[in-house]
Amino acid sequence: MFVDPPDPPHMVTQAVAGDAAAFGEIYTANKPLVFRFILKRVRHTPLAEDLTQDVFTRAWKKISLFEWTGVDIAAWLLMIARNIVADHYRSGYVRKEIPQGEGSEARVLASHDF
């Protein structure tokens, strides 16, 4: 017997309609989960923070495409997180620091060619 999924929470419905405040509630409620998920995979706190922001940026851009299937929106966000982590590793992005001399800060070079 098939049972219809429950209606989405009010904040999800509002966020899908473009309500930034409702999306902010989703962000606040799910950011710790998404951050821990990413940190476990990249094992670098600043990178995990950046990728977490990328997840929510992508989610906000695509929220109008979200279709409620009865599964918590956290599952959708974790799917985005998984894809962003995979994209990060596939990109081959490498950071190299080149010291500039005593007392000066290192210059950071970013390239796909290293």
PDB file of C-alpha atoms in Angstrom:
ATOM      1  CA  MET A   1       0.000   0.000   0.000  1.00  0.00           C
ATOM      2  CA  PHE A   2       1.408   3.383  -1.005  1.00  0.00           C
ATOM      3  CA  VAL A   3       1.142   6.192   1.513  1.00  0.00           C
ATOM      4  CA  ASP A   4       1.366   9.809   0.384  1.00  0.00           C
ATOM      5  CA  PRO A   5       4.356  11.606   1.892  1.00  0.00           C
ATOM      6  CA  PRO A   6       3.535  14.303   4.441  1.00  0.00           C
ATOM      7  CA  ASP A   7       3.378  17.924   3.389  1.00  0.00           C
ATOM      8  CA  PRO A   8       6.702  19.762   3.540  1.00  0.00           C
ATOM      9  CA  PRO A   9       7.439  21.893   6.587  1.00  0.00           C
ATOM     10  CA  HIS A  10       6.221  25.465   6.216  1.00  0.00           C
ATOM     11  CA  MET A  11       9.751  26.905   5.993  1.00  0.00           C
ATOM     12  CA  VAL A  12      10.612  24.573   3.095  1.00  0.00           C
ATOM     13  CA  THR A  13       7.498  25.630   1.205  1.00  0.00           C
ATOM     14  CA  GLN A  14       8.334  29.284   1.789  1.00  0.00           C
ATOM     15  CA  ALA A  15      11.984  28.829   0.790  1.00  0.00           C
ATOM     16  CA  VAL A  16      10.973  27.099  -2.451  1.00  0.00           C
ATOM     17  CA  ALA A  17       8.760  30.125  -3.132  1.00  0.00           C
ATOM     18  CA  GLY A  18      11.848  32.368  -2.759  1.00  0.00           C
ATOM     19  CA  ASP A  19      11.545  33.492   0.867  1.00  0.00           C
ATOM     20  CA  ALA A  20      15.114  34.300   1.976  1.00  0.00           C
ATOM     21  CA  ALA A  21      14.188  34.345   5.682  1.00  0.00           C
ATOM     22  CA  ALA A  22      12.783  30.809   5.448  1.00  0.00           C
ATOM     23  CA  PHE A  23      15.945  29.684   3.670  1.00  0.00           C
ATOM     24  CA  GLY A  24      17.909  31.324   6.493  1.00  0.00           C
ATOM     25  CA  GLU A  25      16.072  29.085   8.955  1.00  0.00           C
ATOM     26  CA  ILE A  26      16.978  26.048   6.854  1.00  0.00           C
ATOM     27  CA  TYR A  27      20.592  27.257   6.795  1.00  0.00           C
ATOM     28  CA  THR A  28      20.720  27.740  10.576  1.00  0.00           C
ATOM     29  CA  ALA A  29      19.143  24.361  11.252  1.00  0.00           C
ATOM     30  CA  ASN A  30      21.326  22.394   8.827  1.00  0.00           C
ATOM     31  CA  LYS A  31      24.696  24.143   8.709  1.00  0.00           C
ATOM     32  CA  PRO A  32      26.247  22.109  11.570  1.00  0.00           C
ATOM     33  CA  LEU A  33      25.233  18.821   9.936  1.00  0.00           C
ATOM     34  CA  VAL A  34      26.538  19.834   6.512  1.00  0.00           C
ATOM     35  CA  PHE A  35      29.786  21.185   8.000  1.00  0.00           C
ATOM     36  CA  ARG A  36      30.467  17.944   9.934  1.00  0.00           C
ATOM     37  CA  PHE A  37      29.697  15.881   6.833  1.00  0.00           C
ATOM     38  CA  ILE A  38      32.201  17.861   4.770  1.00  0.00           C
ATOM     39  CA  LEU A  39      34.856  18.118   7.500  1.00  0.00           C
ATOM     40  CA  LYS A  40      34.883  14.340   7.873  1.00  0.00           C
ATOM     41  CA  ARG A  41      35.736  14.064   4.175  1.00  0.00           C
ATOM     42  CA  VAL A  42      38.245  16.895   3.701  1.00  0.00           C
ATOM     43  CA  ARG A  43      39.805  16.970   7.207  1.00  0.00           C
ATOM     44  CA  HIS A  44      40.671  20.658   6.925  1.00  0.00           C
ATOM     45  CA  THR A  45      38.523  23.147   8.845  1.00  0.00           C
ATOM     46  CA  PRO A  46      38.952  26.263   6.643  1.00  0.00           C
ATOM     47  CA  LEU A  47      38.300  24.222   3.498  1.00  0.00           C
ATOM     48  CA  ALA A  48      35.255  22.595   5.113  1.00  0.00           C
ATOM     49  CA  GLU A  49      33.916  26.054   6.019  1.00  0.00           C
ATOM     50  CA  ASP A  50      34.358  27.255   2.431  1.00  0.00           C
ATOM     51  CA  LEU A  51      32.734  24.169   0.950  1.00  0.00           C
ATOM     52  CA  THR A  52      29.856  24.418   3.426  1.00  0.00           C
ATOM     53  CA  GLN A  53      29.175  27.939   2.184  1.00  0.00           C
ATOM     54  CA  ASP A  54      29.319  26.621  -1.379  1.00  0.00           C
ATOM     55  CA  VAL A  55      26.639  24.049  -0.490  1.00  0.00           C
ATOM     56  CA  PHE A  56      24.237  26.693   0.765  1.00  0.00           C
ATOM     57  CA  THR A  57      25.003  29.039  -2.117  1.00  0.00           C
ATOM     58  CA  ARG A  58      24.206  26.281  -4.589  1.00  0.00           C
ATOM     59  CA  ALA A  59      21.124  25.264  -2.592  1.00  0.00           C
ATOM     60  CA  TRP A  60      19.786  28.833  -2.613  1.00  0.00           C
ATOM     61  CA  LYS A  61      20.297  29.069  -6.373  1.00  0.00           C
ATOM     62  CA  LYS A  62      18.495  25.747  -6.916  1.00  0.00           C
ATOM     63  CA  ILE A  63      15.859  25.879  -4.142  1.00  0.00           C
ATOM     64  CA  SER A  64      13.083  26.548  -6.653  1.00  0.00           C
ATOM     65  CA  LEU A  65      13.850  23.141  -8.207  1.00  0.00           C
ATOM     66  CA  PHE A  66      13.518  21.297  -4.881  1.00  0.00           C
ATOM     67  CA  GLU A  67      10.688  18.773  -4.949  1.00  0.00           C
ATOM     68  CA  TRP A  68       9.309  17.532  -1.652  1.00  0.00           C
ATOM     69  CA  THR A  69       9.180  13.721  -1.524  1.00  0.00           C
ATOM     70  CA  GLY A  70       8.648  13.330   2.200  1.00  0.00           C
ATOM     71  CA  VAL A  71      12.382  13.218   2.910  1.00  0.00           C
ATOM     72  CA  ASP A  72      13.887  15.932   5.090  1.00  0.00           C
ATOM     73  CA  ILE A  73      15.589  18.756   3.194  1.00  0.00           C
ATOM     74  CA  ALA A  74      18.824  17.820   5.000  1.00  0.00           C
ATOM     75  CA  ALA A  75      19.114  14.819   2.680  1.00  0.00           C
ATOM     76  CA  TRP A  76      19.027  17.156  -0.335  1.00  0.00           C
ATOM     77  CA  LEU A  77      21.654  19.414   1.252  1.00  0.00           C
ATOM     78  CA  LEU A  78      23.917  16.425   1.998  1.00  0.00           C
ATOM     79  CA  MET A  79      23.594  15.294  -1.613  1.00  0.00           C
ATOM     80  CA  ILE A  80      24.750  18.751  -2.706  1.00  0.00           C
ATOM     81  CA  ALA A  81      27.601  18.554  -0.156  1.00  0.00           C
ATOM     82  CA  ARG A  82      28.683  15.164  -1.486  1.00  0.00           C
ATOM     83  CA  ASN A  83      28.760  16.555  -5.024  1.00  0.00           C
ATOM     84  CA  ILE A  84      30.714  19.649  -3.991  1.00  0.00           C
ATOM     85  CA  VAL A  85      33.322  17.562  -2.162  1.00  0.00           C
ATOM     86  CA  ALA A  86      33.635  15.297  -5.205  1.00  0.00           C
ATOM     87  CA  ASP A  87      33.967  18.347  -7.477  1.00  0.00           C
ATOM     88  CA  HIS A  88      36.677  19.707  -5.197  1.00  0.00           C
ATOM     89  CA  TYR A  89      38.748  16.529  -5.410  1.00  0.00           C
ATOM     90  CA  ARG A  90      38.158  16.126  -9.140  1.00  0.00           C
ATOM     91  CA  SER A  91      39.265  19.686  -9.836  1.00  0.00           C
ATOM     92  CA  GLY A  92      42.859  18.916  -8.909  1.00  0.00           C
ATOM     93  CA  TYR A  93      43.049  22.302  -7.192  1.00  0.00           C
ATOM     94  CA  VAL A  94      46.318  22.576  -5.292  1.00  0.00           C
ATOM     95  CA  ARG A  95      47.563  25.386  -3.081  1.00  0.00           C
ATOM     96  CA  LYS A  96      51.268  26.058  -2.956  1.00  0.00           C
ATOM     97  CA  GLU A  97      52.838  28.580  -0.618  1.00  0.00           C
ATOM     98  CA  ILE A  98      56.024  30.326  -1.642  1.00  0.00           C
ATOM     99  CA  PRO A  99      57.907  32.079   1.190  1.00  0.00           C
ATOM    100  CA  GLN A 100      58.782  35.684   0.371  1.00  0.00           C
ATOM    101  CA  GLY A 101      61.588  36.102   2.875  1.00  0.00           C
ATOM    102  CA  GLU A 102      62.036  36.555   6.573  1.00  0.00           C
ATOM    103  CA  GLY A 103      59.201  38.411   8.284  1.00  0.00           C
ATOM    104  CA  SER A 104      56.975  38.516   5.218  1.00  0.00           C
ATOM    105  CA  GLU A 105      53.852  36.498   4.600  1.00  0.00           C
ATOM    106  CA  ALA A 106      53.827  33.605   2.185  1.00  0.00           C
ATOM    107  CA  ARG A 107      52.330  34.226  -1.226  1.00  0.00           C
ATOM    108  CA  VAL A 108      49.707  31.670  -2.184  1.00  0.00           C
ATOM    109  CA  LEU A 109      49.569  30.393  -5.727  1.00  0.00           C
ATOM    110  CA  ALA A 110      46.584  28.449  -6.954  1.00  0.00           C
ATOM    111  CA  SER A 111      46.767  26.473 -10.122  1.00  0.00           C
ATOM    112  CA  HIS A 112      45.593  23.276 -11.732  1.00  0.00           C
ATOM    113  CA  ASP A 113      49.067  22.788 -13.260  1.00  0.00           C
ATOM    114  CA  PHE A 114      51.113  21.912 -10.176  1.00  0.00           C
TER     115      PHE A 114
END
